[in-house]
Amino acid sequence: GLLPPFRRATPHTARTPPSGGPTPPRTMEPVPRPTPRRRLQAFVAPQGSRTRRPAQRLPAAESSSSSAAVAAPAVASAGASGFSMASLPSDMLAAILERCSPREGARLMRVSWGMRAAAGDAALWRRHCLDLWPEDDFASGPPSPGRYGVRVNLLRGCTLCSTRLDRSRRDSARALVLSLGGEWDDSLTTGTTHLVCGAGYTPKAIRAHRARIPA
């Protein structure tokens, strides 16, 4: 006799077992459960409590009172291979720095102490100053990033505040900010644009982090 026509199984339909036979068991692969998310909360000691995490001092380069301390973050750093721009030959590094704008030069000064010395060369900033003020005779001081920042009001429109700075460093930072055209406020308010930190974990630093104020 003729064989019954064979019914091809579709991707979503299993083949029908023969009548009277047991149904084969189906194995289910375990589905991994996603890791639950945790809300990150800053540690704040209760008022009047003595148990508080010790404040972490920032490196000297981060809390320096120079103009590079208020410049933009660094844009170049050592990569995974250990390469650094400061390791380039002096003539090649000088050719690169000559093609950098004043803003880029200020950012490079934040990379390392070697780049701070190379990008802060007086000859480079003399050219930057003469590009904007050809009649400048530098009688009031030598060319430098600080002199350039004073002339262009680098911090105009910025309001800075400080936390955990001693009196002398706070006075120096305030004088520098005012000379660069910025404003200083000892209180952290909604008008604060930057926070200068002498320690990395303070109530002001926590509130600035929550308000997305650069610190």
PDB file of C-alpha atoms in Angstrom:
ATOM      1  CA  GLY A   1       0.000   0.000   0.000  1.00  0.00           C
ATOM      2  CA  LEU A   2       0.889   3.670  -0.180  1.00  0.00           C
ATOM      3  CA  LEU A   3       2.613   5.279   2.781  1.00  0.00           C
ATOM      4  CA  PRO A   4       0.742   8.106   4.542  1.00  0.00           C
ATOM      5  CA  PRO A   5       1.917  11.537   3.514  1.00  0.00           C
ATOM      6  CA  PHE A   6       4.702  12.904   5.735  1.00  0.00           C
ATOM      7  CA  ARG A   7       3.765  16.103   7.535  1.00  0.00           C
ATOM      8  CA  ARG A   8       6.707  18.426   7.882  1.00  0.00           C
ATOM      9  CA  ALA A   9       7.024  20.042  11.291  1.00  0.00           C
ATOM     10  CA  THR A  10       6.979  23.822  11.410  1.00  0.00           C
ATOM     11  CA  PRO A  11       9.479  25.740  13.553  1.00  0.00           C
ATOM     12  CA  HIS A  12       6.771  26.462  16.125  1.00  0.00           C
ATOM     13  CA  THR A  13       5.033  23.076  16.089  1.00  0.00           C
ATOM     14  CA  ALA A  14       6.604  19.865  17.390  1.00  0.00           C
ATOM     15  CA  ARG A  15       6.144  16.600  15.500  1.00  0.00           C
ATOM     16  CA  THR A  16       3.142  14.616  16.723  1.00  0.00           C
ATOM     17  CA  PRO A  17       4.256  11.439  18.552  1.00  0.00           C
ATOM     18  CA  PRO A  18       2.781   8.122  17.408  1.00  0.00           C
ATOM     19  CA  SER A  19      -0.610   7.288  18.873  1.00  0.00           C
ATOM     20  CA  GLY A  20      -0.424   5.413  22.096  1.00  0.00           C
ATOM     21  CA  GLY A  21       3.265   6.235  22.677  1.00  0.00           C
ATOM     22  CA  PRO A  22       4.563   8.279  25.630  1.00  0.00           C
ATOM     23  CA  THR A  23       5.163  11.972  25.167  1.00  0.00           C
ATOM     24  CA  PRO A  24       8.907  12.693  25.221  1.00  0.00           C
ATOM     25  CA  PRO A  25       9.960  15.035  28.075  1.00  0.00           C
ATOM     26  CA  ARG A  26      10.900  18.568  27.197  1.00  0.00           C
ATOM     27  CA  THR A  27      14.065  20.007  28.679  1.00  0.00           C
ATOM     28  CA  MET A  28      14.105  23.700  29.576  1.00  0.00           C
ATOM     29  CA  GLU A  29      17.371  25.581  29.824  1.00  0.00           C
ATOM     30  CA  PRO A  30      17.689  27.725  32.935  1.00  0.00           C
ATOM     31  CA  VAL A  31      17.274  31.450  32.276  1.00  0.00           C
ATOM     32  CA  PRO A  32      19.880  33.562  34.093  1.00  0.00           C
ATOM     33  CA  ARG A  33      18.364  36.177  36.349  1.00  0.00           C
ATOM     34  CA  PRO A  34      19.613  39.750  35.966  1.00  0.00           C
ATOM     35  CA  THR A  35      21.632  41.197  38.807  1.00  0.00           C
ATOM     36  CA  PRO A  36      19.436  43.555  40.837  1.00  0.00           C
ATOM     37  CA  ARG A  37      20.454  47.192  40.730  1.00  0.00           C
ATOM     38  CA  ARG A  38      21.470  49.000  43.871  1.00  0.00           C
ATOM     39  CA  ARG A  39      21.035  52.663  44.526  1.00  0.00           C
ATOM     40  CA  LEU A  40      24.357  54.334  45.290  1.00  0.00           C
ATOM     41  CA  GLN A  41      24.121  56.571  48.314  1.00  0.00           C
ATOM     42  CA  ALA A  42      26.779  58.820  49.770  1.00  0.00           C
ATOM     43  CA  PHE A  43      27.809  58.077  53.340  1.00  0.00           C
ATOM     44  CA  VAL A  44      26.731  60.913  55.633  1.00  0.00           C
ATOM     45  CA  ALA A  45      27.423  60.560  59.329  1.00  0.00           C
ATOM     46  CA  PRO A  46      24.530  61.458  61.661  1.00  0.00           C
ATOM     47  CA  GLN A  47      24.668  64.867  63.234  1.00  0.00           C
ATOM     48  CA  GLY A  48      26.644  64.758  66.438  1.00  0.00           C
ATOM     49  CA  SER A  49      28.228  61.424  65.580  1.00  0.00           C
ATOM     50  CA  ARG A  50      31.993  61.018  65.688  1.00  0.00           C
ATOM     51  CA  THR A  51      32.065  58.110  63.226  1.00  0.00           C
ATOM     52  CA  ARG A  52      32.810  59.634  59.858  1.00  0.00           C
ATOM     53  CA  ARG A  53      34.954  58.551  56.981  1.00  0.00           C
ATOM     54  CA  PRO A  54      38.290  60.369  56.970  1.00  0.00           C
ATOM     55  CA  ALA A  55      38.639  63.081  54.344  1.00  0.00           C
ATOM     56  CA  GLN A  56      40.977  62.239  51.503  1.00  0.00           C
ATOM     57  CA  ARG A  57      43.500  64.890  50.563  1.00  0.00           C
ATOM     58  CA  LEU A  58      43.837  65.650  46.874  1.00  0.00           C
ATOM     59  CA  PRO A  59      47.273  65.705  45.220  1.00  0.00           C
ATOM     60  CA  ALA A  60      49.060  69.031  45.199  1.00  0.00           C
ATOM     61  CA  ALA A  61      48.556  69.437  41.435  1.00  0.00           C
ATOM     62  CA  GLU A  62      44.757  69.243  41.846  1.00  0.00           C
ATOM     63  CA  SER A  63      44.520  71.842  44.613  1.00  0.00           C
ATOM     64  CA  SER A  64      47.218  74.209  43.385  1.00  0.00           C
ATOM     65  CA  SER A  65      46.463  77.906  43.322  1.00  0.00           C
ATOM     66  CA  SER A  66      47.912  78.364  39.841  1.00  0.00           C
ATOM     67  CA  SER A  67      45.846  79.171  36.786  1.00  0.00           C
ATOM     68  CA  ALA A  68      46.054  75.549  35.641  1.00  0.00           C
ATOM     69  CA  ALA A  69      44.058  74.493  38.711  1.00  0.00           C
ATOM     70  CA  VAL A  70      40.994  76.203  37.266  1.00  0.00           C
ATOM     71  CA  ALA A  71      41.635  75.265  33.651  1.00  0.00           C
ATOM     72  CA  ALA A  72      39.723  72.596  31.779  1.00  0.00           C
ATOM     73  CA  PRO A  73      40.486  68.909  32.452  1.00  0.00           C
ATOM     74  CA  ALA A  74      43.399  67.302  30.691  1.00  0.00           C
ATOM     75  CA  VAL A  75      42.831  65.910  27.232  1.00  0.00           C
ATOM     76  CA  ALA A  76      45.949  63.766  26.903  1.00  0.00           C
ATOM     77  CA  SER A  77      47.400  61.169  29.235  1.00  0.00           C
ATOM     78  CA  ALA A  78      49.521  58.077  29.151  1.00  0.00           C
ATOM     79  CA  GLY A  79      47.773  55.236  27.361  1.00  0.00           C
ATOM     80  CA  ALA A  80      47.711  51.539  28.026  1.00  0.00           C
ATOM     81  CA  SER A  81      51.073  51.179  26.281  1.00  0.00           C
ATOM     82  CA  GLY A  82      52.708  53.652  28.668  1.00  0.00           C
ATOM     83  CA  PHE A  83      53.195  56.344  25.977  1.00  0.00           C
ATOM     84  CA  SER A  84      53.427  59.931  27.161  1.00  0.00           C
ATOM     85  CA  MET A  85      53.797  63.122  25.153  1.00  0.00           C
ATOM     86  CA  ALA A  86      56.503  64.266  27.553  1.00  0.00           C
ATOM     87  CA  SER A  87      58.688  61.386  26.321  1.00  0.00           C
ATOM     88  CA  LEU A  88      58.794  62.781  22.760  1.00  0.00           C
ATOM     89  CA  PRO A  89      61.961  64.457  21.497  1.00  0.00           C
ATOM     90  CA  SER A  90      62.133  68.097  22.550  1.00  0.00           C
ATOM     91  CA  ASP A  91      62.001  69.473  18.993  1.00  0.00           C
ATOM     92  CA  MET A  92      58.978  67.315  18.100  1.00  0.00           C
ATOM     93  CA  LEU A  93      57.156  68.251  21.316  1.00  0.00           C
ATOM     94  CA  ALA A  94      57.874  71.943  20.714  1.00  0.00           C
ATOM     95  CA  ALA A  95      56.465  71.688  17.167  1.00  0.00           C
ATOM     96  CA  ILE A  96      53.259  70.138  18.535  1.00  0.00           C
ATOM     97  CA  LEU A  97      52.844  72.727  21.285  1.00  0.00           C
ATOM     98  CA  GLU A  98      53.334  75.600  18.824  1.00  0.00           C
ATOM     99  CA  ARG A  99      50.222  74.434  16.977  1.00  0.00           C
ATOM    100  CA  CYS A 100      48.098  74.258  20.154  1.00  0.00           C
ATOM    101  CA  SER A 101      45.671  77.005  21.089  1.00  0.00           C
ATOM    102  CA  PRO A 102      45.914  78.663  24.526  1.00  0.00           C
ATOM    103  CA  ARG A 103      43.008  76.552  25.800  1.00  0.00           C
ATOM    104  CA  GLU A 104      44.640  73.345  24.571  1.00  0.00           C
ATOM    105  CA  GLY A 105      47.944  74.369  26.120  1.00  0.00           C
ATOM    106  CA  ALA A 106      46.265  74.972  29.477  1.00  0.00           C
ATOM    107  CA  ARG A 107      44.674  71.534  29.312  1.00  0.00           C
ATOM    108  CA  LEU A 108      47.995  69.887  28.515  1.00  0.00           C
ATOM    109  CA  MET A 109      49.479  71.464  31.628  1.00  0.00           C
ATOM    110  CA  ARG A 110      47.133  69.276  33.699  1.00  0.00           C
ATOM    111  CA  VAL A 111      48.501  66.000  32.334  1.00  0.00           C
ATOM    112  CA  SER A 112      51.737  65.685  34.298  1.00  0.00           C
ATOM    113  CA  TRP A 113      54.537  67.726  35.789  1.00  0.00           C
ATOM    114  CA  GLY A 114      56.612  67.176  32.654  1.00  0.00           C
ATOM    115  CA  MET A 115      53.843  68.474  30.395  1.00  0.00           C
ATOM    116  CA  ARG A 116      53.211  71.338  32.818  1.00  0.00           C
ATOM    117  CA  ALA A 117      56.772  72.556  32.315  1.00  0.00           C
ATOM    118  CA  ALA A 118      56.722  72.011  28.537  1.00  0.00           C
ATOM    119  CA  ALA A 119      53.316  73.608  27.863  1.00  0.00           C
ATOM    120  CA  GLY A 120      54.018  76.490  30.262  1.00  0.00           C
ATOM    121  CA  ASP A 121      57.110  77.650  28.399  1.00  0.00           C
ATOM    122  CA  ALA A 122      57.321  81.445  28.368  1.00  0.00           C
ATOM    123  CA  ALA A 123      58.144  81.517  24.632  1.00  0.00           C
ATOM    124  CA  LEU A 124      54.843  79.803  23.783  1.00  0.00           C
ATOM    125  CA  TRP A 125      52.745  82.156  25.902  1.00  0.00           C
ATOM    126  CA  ARG A 126      54.631  85.179  24.612  1.00  0.00           C
ATOM    127  CA  ARG A 127      53.405  84.288  21.129  1.00  0.00           C
ATOM    128  CA  HIS A 128      49.838  83.805  22.413  1.00  0.00           C
ATOM    129  CA  CYS A 129      49.917  87.203  24.116  1.00  0.00           C
ATOM    130  CA  LEU A 130      51.367  88.990  21.082  1.00  0.00           C
ATOM    131  CA  ASP A 131      48.692  87.460  18.840  1.00  0.00           C
ATOM    132  CA  LEU A 132      46.020  89.357  20.801  1.00  0.00           C
ATOM    133  CA  TRP A 133      48.039  92.346  22.053  1.00  0.00           C
ATOM    134  CA  PRO A 134      50.822  93.162  19.567  1.00  0.00           C
ATOM    135  CA  GLU A 135      51.771  96.305  21.531  1.00  0.00           C
ATOM    136  CA  ASP A 136      52.400  94.397  24.771  1.00  0.00           C
ATOM    137  CA  ASP A 137      55.943  95.068  26.059  1.00  0.00           C
ATOM    138  CA  PHE A 138      55.599  92.749  29.115  1.00  0.00           C
ATOM    139  CA  ALA A 139      56.742  95.543  31.411  1.00  0.00           C
ATOM    140  CA  SER A 140      54.313  94.407  34.131  1.00  0.00           C
ATOM    141  CA  GLY A 141      55.484  90.807  34.092  1.00  0.00           C
ATOM    142  CA  PRO A 142      56.812  87.964  31.944  1.00  0.00           C
ATOM    143  CA  PRO A 143      54.474  86.039  29.606  1.00  0.00           C
ATOM    144  CA  SER A 144      52.746  83.150  31.349  1.00  0.00           C
ATOM    145  CA  PRO A 145      49.389  81.305  31.400  1.00  0.00           C
ATOM    146  CA  GLY A 146      48.355  83.410  34.409  1.00  0.00           C
ATOM    147  CA  ARG A 147      49.067  86.664  32.573  1.00  0.00           C
ATOM    148  CA  TYR A 148      47.102  85.470  29.555  1.00  0.00           C
ATOM    149  CA  GLY A 149      44.157  84.452  31.775  1.00  0.00           C
ATOM    150  CA  VAL A 150      44.090  87.851  33.462  1.00  0.00           C
ATOM    151  CA  ARG A 151      44.079  89.680  30.140  1.00  0.00           C
ATOM    152  CA  VAL A 152      41.190  87.647  28.686  1.00  0.00           C
ATOM    153  CA  ASN A 153      39.172  87.324  31.953  1.00  0.00           C
ATOM    154  CA  LEU A 154      39.394  83.550  31.813  1.00  0.00           C
ATOM    155  CA  LEU A 155      36.843  82.939  34.596  1.00  0.00           C
ATOM    156  CA  ARG A 156      34.309  85.564  33.574  1.00  0.00           C
ATOM    157  CA  GLY A 157      30.822  84.272  34.376  1.00  0.00           C
ATOM    158  CA  CYS A 158      32.098  81.631  36.848  1.00  0.00           C
ATOM    159  CA  THR A 159      31.364  81.555  40.577  1.00  0.00           C
ATOM    160  CA  LEU A 160      33.684  79.432  42.694  1.00  0.00           C
ATOM    161  CA  CYS A 161      33.462  78.094  46.223  1.00  0.00           C
ATOM    162  CA  SER A 162      35.921  76.105  48.344  1.00  0.00           C
ATOM    163  CA  THR A 163      35.853  73.316  50.884  1.00  0.00           C
ATOM    164  CA  ARG A 164      38.506  72.147  53.352  1.00  0.00           C
ATOM    165  CA  LEU A 165      41.122  74.730  52.353  1.00  0.00           C
ATOM    166  CA  ASP A 166      43.192  76.438  55.026  1.00  0.00           C
ATOM    167  CA  ARG A 167      43.030  80.213  55.297  1.00  0.00           C
ATOM    168  CA  SER A 168      46.181  80.983  53.302  1.00  0.00           C
ATOM    169  CA  ARG A 169      45.295  78.693  50.391  1.00  0.00           C
ATOM    170  CA  ARG A 170      41.707  79.931  50.375  1.00  0.00           C
ATOM    171  CA  ASP A 171      42.861  83.554  50.255  1.00  0.00           C
ATOM    172  CA  SER A 172      45.272  82.746  47.412  1.00  0.00           C
ATOM    173  CA  ALA A 173      42.551  80.927  45.455  1.00  0.00           C
ATOM    174  CA  ARG A 174      40.098  83.792  46.003  1.00  0.00           C
ATOM    175  CA  ALA A 175      42.627  86.381  44.816  1.00  0.00           C
ATOM    176  CA  LEU A 176      43.424  84.296  41.733  1.00  0.00           C
ATOM    177  CA  VAL A 177      39.769  83.812  40.822  1.00  0.00           C
ATOM    178  CA  LEU A 178      39.014  87.515  41.182  1.00  0.00           C
ATOM    179  CA  SER A 179      42.060  88.446  39.070  1.00  0.00           C
ATOM    180  CA  LEU A 180      40.833  86.104  36.318  1.00  0.00           C
ATOM    181  CA  GLY A 181      37.434  87.839  36.185  1.00  0.00           C
ATOM    182  CA  GLY A 182      35.477  85.299  38.244  1.00  0.00           C
ATOM    183  CA  GLU A 183      33.432  85.604  41.425  1.00  0.00           C
ATOM    184  CA  TRP A 184      33.978  83.982  44.824  1.00  0.00           C
ATOM    185  CA  ASP A 185      31.323  82.859  47.308  1.00  0.00           C
ATOM    186  CA  ASP A 186      32.136  81.078  50.572  1.00  0.00           C
ATOM    187  CA  SER A 187      28.684  79.420  50.532  1.00  0.00           C
ATOM    188  CA  LEU A 188      27.686  76.665  48.113  1.00  0.00           C
ATOM    189  CA  THR A 189      24.581  77.924  46.319  1.00  0.00           C
ATOM    190  CA  THR A 190      22.657  77.215  43.134  1.00  0.00           C
ATOM    191  CA  GLY A 191      24.737  79.908  41.451  1.00  0.00           C
ATOM    192  CA  THR A 192      28.022  78.103  42.150  1.00  0.00           C
ATOM    193  CA  THR A 193      29.664  76.813  38.986  1.00  0.00           C
ATOM    194  CA  HIS A 194      32.834  75.198  40.416  1.00  0.00           C
ATOM    195  CA  LEU A 195      33.953  73.853  43.785  1.00  0.00           C
ATOM    196  CA  VAL A 196      37.649  73.933  44.741  1.00  0.00           C
ATOM    197  CA  CYS A 197      38.287  70.932  47.023  1.00  0.00           C
ATOM    198  CA  GLY A 198      41.102  70.541  49.499  1.00  0.00           C
ATOM    199  CA  ALA A 199      39.655  67.157  50.513  1.00  0.00           C
ATOM    200  CA  GLY A 200      37.672  64.670  48.501  1.00  0.00           C
ATOM    201  CA  TYR A 201      34.915  63.791  50.974  1.00  0.00           C
ATOM    202  CA  THR A 202      33.188  66.704  52.681  1.00  0.00           C
ATOM    203  CA  PRO A 203      29.513  67.740  53.054  1.00  0.00           C
ATOM    204  CA  LYS A 204      30.042  70.475  50.448  1.00  0.00           C
ATOM    205  CA  ALA A 205      31.618  68.004  48.018  1.00  0.00           C
ATOM    206  CA  ILE A 206      28.689  65.605  48.485  1.00  0.00           C
ATOM    207  CA  ARG A 207      26.109  68.330  47.854  1.00  0.00           C
ATOM    208  CA  ALA A 208      28.063  69.553  44.829  1.00  0.00           C
ATOM    209  CA  HIS A 209      28.137  66.016  43.414  1.00  0.00           C
ATOM    210  CA  ARG A 210      24.385  65.672  43.838  1.00  0.00           C
ATOM    211  CA  ALA A 211      23.826  69.062  42.182  1.00  0.00           C
ATOM    212  CA  ARG A 212      26.217  68.124  39.324  1.00  0.00           C
ATOM    213  CA  ILE A 213      28.604  70.976  40.145  1.00  0.00           C
ATOM    214  CA  PRO A 214      32.170  70.297  38.940  1.00  0.00           C
ATOM    215  CA  ALA A 215      34.526  69.819  41.871  1.00  0.00           C
TER     216      ALA A 215
END
